[in-house]
Coordinates of C-alpha atoms in Angstrom, one line a residue:
X158 CA -11.8 7.3 -33.1
X159 CA -12.4 6.0 -30.1
X160 CA -12.0 8.4 -27.1
X161 CA -12.0 7.1 -23.4
X162 CA -11.8 9.2 -19.8
X163 CA -8.8 9.4 -17.3
X164 CA -8.5 6.9 -14.1
X165 CA -8.8 8.2 -11.1
X166 CA -8.1 7.1 -8.0
X167 CA -8.5 8.5 -4.4
X168 CA -6.7 10.5 -1.9
X169 CA -5.2 10.4 -5.4
X170 CA -3.4 13.7 -7.2
X171 CA -2.9 13.1 -10.8
X172 CA -2.4 16.9 -12.1
X173 CA 0.9 16.8 -13.2
X174 CA 1.9 21.1 -12.2
X175 CA 0.1 19.9 -8.7
X176 CA 2.6 16.8 -8.4
X177 CA 4.8 19.2 -9.3
X178 CA 3.9 21.4 -6.4
X179 CA 4.5 18.7 -3.8
X180 CA 8.3 18.2 -5.8
X181 CA 9.2 22.2 -5.1
X182 CA 8.3 22.5 -1.3
X183 CA 10.0 19.3 -0.6
X184 CA 7.2 16.9 0.4
X185 CA 8.2 14.2 -1.1
X186 CA 11.4 13.4 -3.2
X187 CA 11.1 13.2 -6.7
X188 CA 9.3 12.2 -9.6
X189 CA 9.9 8.4 -8.9
X190 CA 8.4 8.9 -4.8
X191 CA 6.6 6.3 -3.5
X192 CA 4.1 8.2 -2.5
X193 CA 3.6 9.1 -5.9
X194 CA 1.0 8.0 -8.2
X195 CA 4.0 7.9 -11.1
X196 CA 4.8 4.8 -12.6
X197 CA 8.2 5.2 -11.5
X198 CA 6.7 6.2 -7.5
X199 CA 4.2 2.9 -7.5
X200 CA 7.1 0.7 -8.8
X201 CA 9.2 2.0 -5.9
X202 CA 6.6 0.5 -3.5
X203 CA 6.5 -2.7 -5.1
X204 CA 3.8 -2.9 -7.9
X205 CA 4.8 -5.9 -10.5
X206 CA 4.7 -4.8 -14.5
X207 CA 2.3 -8.1 -14.9
X208 CA -0.4 -6.6 -12.5
X209 CA 0.0 -2.9 -14.0
X210 CA -1.1 -4.8 -17.5
X211 CA -3.4 -7.3 -15.9
X212 CA -5.1 -4.7 -13.8
X213 CA -5.7 -2.1 -17.5
X214 CA -6.6 -4.5 -19.8
X215 CA -8.7 -6.0 -16.6
X216 CA -10.4 -1.8 -16.3
X217 CA -11.0 -1.6 -20.3
X218 CA -11.8 1.7 -21.9
X219 CA -14.8 3.9 -20.5
X220 CA -16.0 7.1 -21.5
X221 CA -17.2 7.7 -18.6
X222 CA -15.0 9.6 -15.3
X223 CA -13.9 7.1 -12.7
X224 CA -13.2 7.5 -9.5
X225 CA -11.1 4.0 -8.5
X226 CA -9.9 2.5 -5.0
X227 CA -6.2 1.1 -4.7
X228 CA -7.9 -1.9 -3.1
X229 CA -8.2 -3.7 -7.0
X230 CA -5.0 -3.1 -7.8
X231 CA -2.6 -3.7 -4.5
X232 CA -4.4 -7.3 -4.3
X233 CA -4.4 -8.1 -8.3
X234 CA -0.4 -6.8 -7.1
X235 CA -0.7 -9.5 -3.9
X236 CA -1.0 -12.5 -6.0
X237 CA 1.9 -12.1 -8.8
X238 CA 4.3 -11.6 -5.7
X239 CA 3.1 -13.9 -3.0
X240 CA 3.9 -17.4 -5.1
X241 CA 7.6 -16.0 -5.6
X242 CA 8.4 -13.2 -2.4
X243 CA 10.7 -15.5 -0.1
X244 CA 9.6 -16.1 3.5
X245 CA 11.9 -14.3 5.5
X246 CA 12.0 -13.1 9.1
X247 CA 11.6 -9.4 11.5
X248 CA 11.1 -7.6 14.6
X249 CA 10.1 -4.7 15.6
X250 CA 13.4 -3.4 17.5
X251 CA 11.2 -1.1 20.0
X252 CA 11.4 -2.9 22.6
X253 CA 13.1 -6.1 21.1
X254 CA 12.4 -9.7 24.7
X255 CA 15.4 -11.6 25.0
X256 CA 14.1 -15.4 25.3
X257 CA 16.4 -18.0 26.4
X258 CA 15.5 -21.9 26.1
X259 CA 16.7 -23.8 29.7
X260 CA 17.2 -26.9 27.2
X261 CA 17.8 -25.2 23.1
X262 CA 21.7 -26.1 22.1
X263 CA 24.1 -25.7 23.7
X264 CA 25.4 -24.5 20.4
X265 CA 24.0 -22.4 17.8
X266 CA 23.8 -23.8 14.4
X267 CA 23.2 -22.9 11.3
X268 CA 20.7 -24.7 8.9
X269 CA 19.3 -24.2 5.2
X270 CA 15.9 -23.3 5.5
X271 CA 13.5 -23.2 2.3
X272 CA 12.7 -19.8 1.8
X273 CA 8.8 -21.2 0.0
X274 CA 7.8 -23.9 1.1
X275 CA 5.6 -23.7 -1.8
X276 CA 8.1 -23.2 -3.4
X277 CA 10.9 -25.1 -4.0
X278 CA 12.6 -23.6 -6.3
X279 CA 13.3 -20.1 -4.7
X280 CA 16.1 -21.4 -2.7
X281 CA 16.9 -22.2 1.0
X282 CA 18.0 -19.6 3.6
X283 CA 20.2 -19.7 6.4
X284 CA 18.1 -20.0 9.7
X285 CA 20.2 -19.9 13.5
X286 CA 18.9 -22.6 16.2
X287 CA 19.9 -21.0 19.4
X288 CA 18.9 -21.5 23.1
X289 CA 19.0 -17.5 22.6
X290 CA 16.5 -15.9 20.3
X291 CA 14.8 -12.8 20.4
X292 CA 10.9 -12.4 19.7
X293 CA 8.7 -8.6 19.7
X294 CA 7.1 -7.2 22.1
X295 CA 3.7 -7.3 21.2
X296 CA 3.9 -11.6 20.8
X297 CA 5.4 -11.7 24.2
X298 CA 3.1 -9.4 26.1
X299 CA 0.4 -11.7 26.0
X300 CA 2.8 -14.9 27.1
X301 CA 1.1 -17.2 30.3
X302 CA 3.4 -19.0 32.2
X303 CA 2.6 -22.9 31.1
X304 CA 1.1 -21.9 27.8
X305 CA 2.5 -24.0 24.6
X306 CA 3.2 -22.5 21.6
X307 CA 5.5 -22.8 18.6
X308 CA 7.9 -21.2 17.1
X309 CA 8.0 -21.0 13.8
X310 CA 10.1 -23.5 11.8
X311 CA 11.5 -25.1 14.6
X312 CA 8.9 -26.3 17.0
X313 CA 6.8 -26.5 19.7
X314 CA 7.8 -24.6 23.4
X315 CA 6.6 -24.4 27.1
X316 CA 6.6 -20.6 28.3
X317 CA 8.1 -21.5 32.1
X318 CA 8.4 -17.6 33.2
X319 CA 8.4 -14.2 31.8
X320 CA 9.5 -10.8 33.8
X321 CA 7.2 -7.8 33.4
X322 CA 8.1 -4.1 34.9
X323 CA 6.1 -2.3 36.7
X324 CA 4.5 -0.9 32.9
X325 CA 4.0 -4.0 32.0
X326 CA 6.7 -4.3 29.6
X327 CA 8.7 -7.5 28.6
X328 CA 11.9 -7.7 30.2
X329 CA 13.2 -11.5 30.2
X330 CA 10.9 -14.6 29.0
X331 CA 12.2 -18.5 29.4
X332 CA 11.0 -21.2 27.8
X333 CA 11.5 -25.1 27.4
X334 CA 12.0 -26.9 24.5
X335 CA 9.1 -29.4 24.3
X336 CA 9.5 -30.8 20.2
X337 CA 7.4 -33.6 19.9
X338 CA 4.1 -31.2 20.6
X339 CA 1.3 -30.8 18.0
X340 CA 2.0 -27.7 16.3
X341 CA -1.6 -27.5 14.9
X342 CA -3.0 -27.5 18.8
X343 CA -1.0 -24.1 19.6
X344 CA -3.4 -20.4 18.8
X345 CA -0.1 -18.7 18.5
X346 CA 2.8 -19.3 16.5
X347 CA 5.7 -16.7 16.8
X348 CA 8.7 -15.7 14.9
X349 CA 11.7 -15.5 16.0
X350 CA 15.2 -14.4 15.6
X351 CA 18.0 -16.9 17.3
X352 CA 21.6 -15.6 18.1
X353 CA 24.9 -16.2 17.1
X354 CA 28.5 -14.6 17.1
X355 CA 28.8 -16.2 13.3
X356 CA 25.8 -14.5 12.1
X357 CA 24.1 -11.7 14.2
X358 CA 20.8 -10.6 12.9
X359 CA 20.6 -7.3 10.6
X360 CA 20.0 -4.2 11.6
X361 CA 16.8 -3.0 9.1
X362 CA 14.1 0.2 8.6
X363 CA 10.5 -0.3 7.9
X364 CA 8.7 2.1 5.6
X365 CA 5.4 2.6 5.8
X366 CA 3.1 5.3 3.8
X367 CA -0.1 7.3 3.9
X368 CA -2.1 9.1 1.3
X369 CA -0.4 12.3 0.2
X370 CA -4.5 14.5 0.9
X371 CA -7.0 13.8 3.3
X372 CA -10.4 14.1 0.4
X373 CA -11.0 10.8 -1.6
X374 CA -12.1 13.3 -4.6
X375 CA -10.9 16.5 -5.2
X376 CA -13.2 19.8 -5.6
X377 CA -12.1 22.1 -8.0
X378 CA -11.7 25.2 -5.3
X379 CA -9.8 23.3 -3.1
X380 CA -6.7 24.3 -1.8
X381 CA -4.2 21.8 -1.7
X382 CA -2.4 23.9 2.0
X383 CA -6.0 22.4 3.6
X384 CA -6.3 19.1 2.6
X385 CA -2.9 18.0 2.7
X386 CA -2.2 15.1 5.2
X387 CA 0.0 16.4 7.9
X388 CA 2.3 13.0 8.7
X389 CA 2.6 10.5 5.3
X390 CA 5.8 8.3 5.8
X391 CA 6.1 6.0 9.2
X392 CA 9.3 4.5 10.1
X393 CA 10.1 0.8 12.6
X394 CA 13.3 0.3 13.7
X395 CA 13.2 -3.7 12.8
X396 CA 16.0 -6.0 13.1
X397 CA 16.0 -9.0 10.2
X398 CA 17.9 -12.0 9.5
X399 CA 20.8 -12.3 8.3
X400 CA 19.8 -13.8 4.8
X401 CA 18.1 -9.9 4.1
X402 CA 21.5 -8.2 4.6
X403 CA 22.0 -9.5 1.2
X404 CA 19.2 -9.4 -0.9
X405 CA 19.8 -6.6 -4.0
X406 CA 17.5 -3.1 -4.6
X407 CA 14.3 -4.3 -5.3
X408 CA 14.0 -7.3 -4.4
X409 CA 10.6 -8.2 -2.5
X410 CA 10.3 -10.2 0.3
X411 CA 7.3 -11.2 3.0
X412 CA 8.3 -10.6 6.1
X413 CA 6.6 -13.5 7.6
X414 CA 3.3 -11.6 9.7
X415 CA 3.9 -8.7 9.1
X416 CA 3.5 -7.7 5.2
X417 CA 5.4 -7.8 2.1
X418 CA 8.1 -5.4 1.5
X419 CA 10.6 -4.0 -0.8
X420 CA 14.4 -3.3 -0.8
X421 CA 14.3 0.2 -1.1
X422 CA 18.2 0.5 -0.7
X423 CA 20.6 -1.7 0.9
X424 CA 22.9 -0.6 3.9
X425 CA 25.1 1.1 1.3
X426 CA 23.3 3.2 -0.2
X427 CA 21.0 4.1 3.2
X428 CA 22.9 7.6 5.5
X429 CA 21.7 5.5 8.2
X430 CA 23.4 2.6 7.0
X431 CA 20.4 0.2 7.6
X432 CA 18.5 -1.9 5.0
X433 CA 14.9 0.0 4.6
X434 CA 12.3 -2.1 3.8
X435 CA 9.2 0.0 2.6
X436 CA 5.7 -2.2 2.8
X437 CA 3.8 -3.0 -0.1
X438 CA 0.5 -2.3 0.6
X439 CA -2.5 -5.8 0.5
X440 CA -5.2 -4.4 -1.3
X441 CA -6.5 -5.4 2.0
X442 CA -9.2 -3.0 3.3
X443 CA -8.1 -2.3 6.5
X444 CA -4.3 -1.0 5.4
X445 CA -5.6 0.8 2.3
X446 CA -7.7 3.2 4.5
X447 CA -5.8 6.5 5.4
X448 CA -3.5 6.2 8.3
X449 CA -4.4 10.0 8.9
X450 CA -7.7 11.1 11.8
X451 CA -9.1 14.1 11.7
X452 CA -10.2 15.7 15.2
X453 CA -13.2 17.9 13.4
X454 CA -11.6 21.2 14.5
X455 CA -11.0 23.8 12.1
X456 CA -8.0 24.8 13.1
X457 CA -6.8 21.0 12.4
X458 CA -8.6 21.2 8.7
X459 CA -9.8 24.1 7.7
X460 CA -12.7 25.1 5.5
X461 CA -13.2 25.7 2.2
X462 CA -16.0 27.4 1.0
X463 CA -17.2 27.2 -1.7
X464 CA -18.5 30.3 -4.4
X465 CA -20.1 30.3 -7.6
X466 CA -18.5 30.8 -10.5
X467 CA -18.7 33.9 -12.3
X468 CA -20.3 34.0 -15.4
X469 CA -18.1 33.4 -18.2
X470 CA -15.0 31.5 -15.3
X471 CA -13.3 29.1 -16.8
X472 CA -13.0 25.9 -14.9
X473 CA -13.9 22.0 -16.1
X474 CA -14.6 21.6 -19.5
X475 CA -17.6 19.5 -18.5
X476 CA -19.0 21.9 -15.9
X477 CA -21.1 23.8 -18.4
X478 CA -22.7 20.6 -19.2
X479 CA -23.3 19.5 -15.5
X480 CA -26.6 20.5 -14.3
X481 CA -27.9 20.6 -10.6
X482 CA -30.4 17.9 -9.6
X483 CA -32.1 20.1 -6.8
X484 CA -32.2 23.4 -9.0
X485 CA -35.3 22.9 -11.5
X486 CA -36.5 26.7 -10.4
X487 CA -33.0 28.1 -11.3
X488 CA -33.1 26.4 -14.7
X489 CA -36.5 27.4 -15.5
X490 CA -34.5 30.9 -15.1
X491 CA -31.5 30.6 -16.8
X492 CA -31.6 31.9 -20.5
X493 CA -31.8 30.2 -23.4
X494 CA -28.7 27.6 -24.5
X495 CA -27.8 30.4 -28.0
X496 CA -27.6 26.6 -28.9
X497 CA -31.0 25.6 -28.8
X498 CA -31.8 26.7 -32.8
X499 CA -29.0 23.8 -33.9
X500 CA -31.4 21.8 -32.3
X501 CA -28.9 19.5 -30.4
X502 CA -29.6 16.8 -28.0
X503 CA -29.8 18.6 -24.5
X504 CA -27.2 17.4 -22.4
X505 CA -27.9 14.9 -18.9
X506 CA -28.8 16.2 -15.7
X507 CA -25.7 15.1 -14.7
X508 CA -23.6 13.8 -16.6
X509 CA -19.1 13.6 -17.4
X510 CA -19.9 15.1 -21.0
X511 CA -22.2 15.6 -23.9
X512 CA -24.0 13.5 -25.2
X513 CA -24.3 14.2 -29.7
X514 CA -27.3 12.2 -32.2
X515 CA -25.4 10.8 -35.0
X516 CA -23.3 13.5 -37.2
X517 CA -25.8 12.3 -40.0
X518 CA -29.2 12.0 -38.6
X519 CA -31.3 9.0 -39.2
X520 CA -30.1 8.9 -42.7
X521 CA -28.1 5.6 -44.5
X522 CA -25.7 6.3 -45.9
X523 CA -24.8 4.5 -49.4
X524 CA -22.1 2.9 -49.1
X525 CA -19.4 3.0 -51.9
X526 CA -18.2 0.2 -54.5
X527 CA -16.0 -1.5 -55.0
X528 CA -13.2 0.7 -53.4
X529 CA -10.2 -1.1 -52.6
X530 CA -7.2 0.0 -50.7

């Protein structure tokens, strides 16, 4: 018989009682909420069964209590979905910038493009090419008149004019195609969406999540109300290419230059009538860090005063076996254990469970012979 410990993760509660508290108080939508550490929860956030299987086999069974980061399992998941995730285009709807190609096609046309350049087996998608485009405000804000850049999956273009408001917000851009230019020579690779009366971009909602709590490791005397993350859901209205509107629920894609997403709801399932795309963590340190920023004020994060447990108080099963490194003098003043006459080995100073010797000591037992099963 082999016993093993539970795998704990940072910023994560695994107690069903505490998770039920989040459900009962309306902090999450249910046990399949993408912020929950349940199998259904992380599956809804884009975790694959294959990644789960490989991660468990890689970690193995351990008797030591572990506090793991989420980066490794999500990095493993990324390696699995990257070769098979179709590439699509998504732009933030806020302050979307119209672009006019002065020498662009007079009539918009649709061209079939590979969904994944390194995996032609995924098939093709329809891409609109026209003289009227949309680009992200963040990209347009860095445009410089006269510079050459690359419109991804099309070719190079030269910026002719940029109109800005007094606050610096770009309102209009004019470009001229330079398809004979070398795409490797440009520093800026821009995602864009073409406008066509027959094939409009689709409105979507990009959703990203933060951890439910603000502490990496939960202590026994922590109150949930004191460590709740104020905001755990972030949404951004967006425009995506028309192909995304035809994807079924559960499809995993990559929005180029933005990240991996899973279709959480199709337009008909959403109350807003939008395709809902949930961001899939990629395991990068900058993306796995908590988005919550503590301002350090007492009002923002009440401090919990730690008190010593009363004699006989119930706590963690291994609390009685753990001793403090810095209280050697107090250890000498403590009464002798009732187990001392039994000759049981003493626990280490800081352990997660008792360490026991062989049940029969050092005596070699005679093995029975001629035993048949």
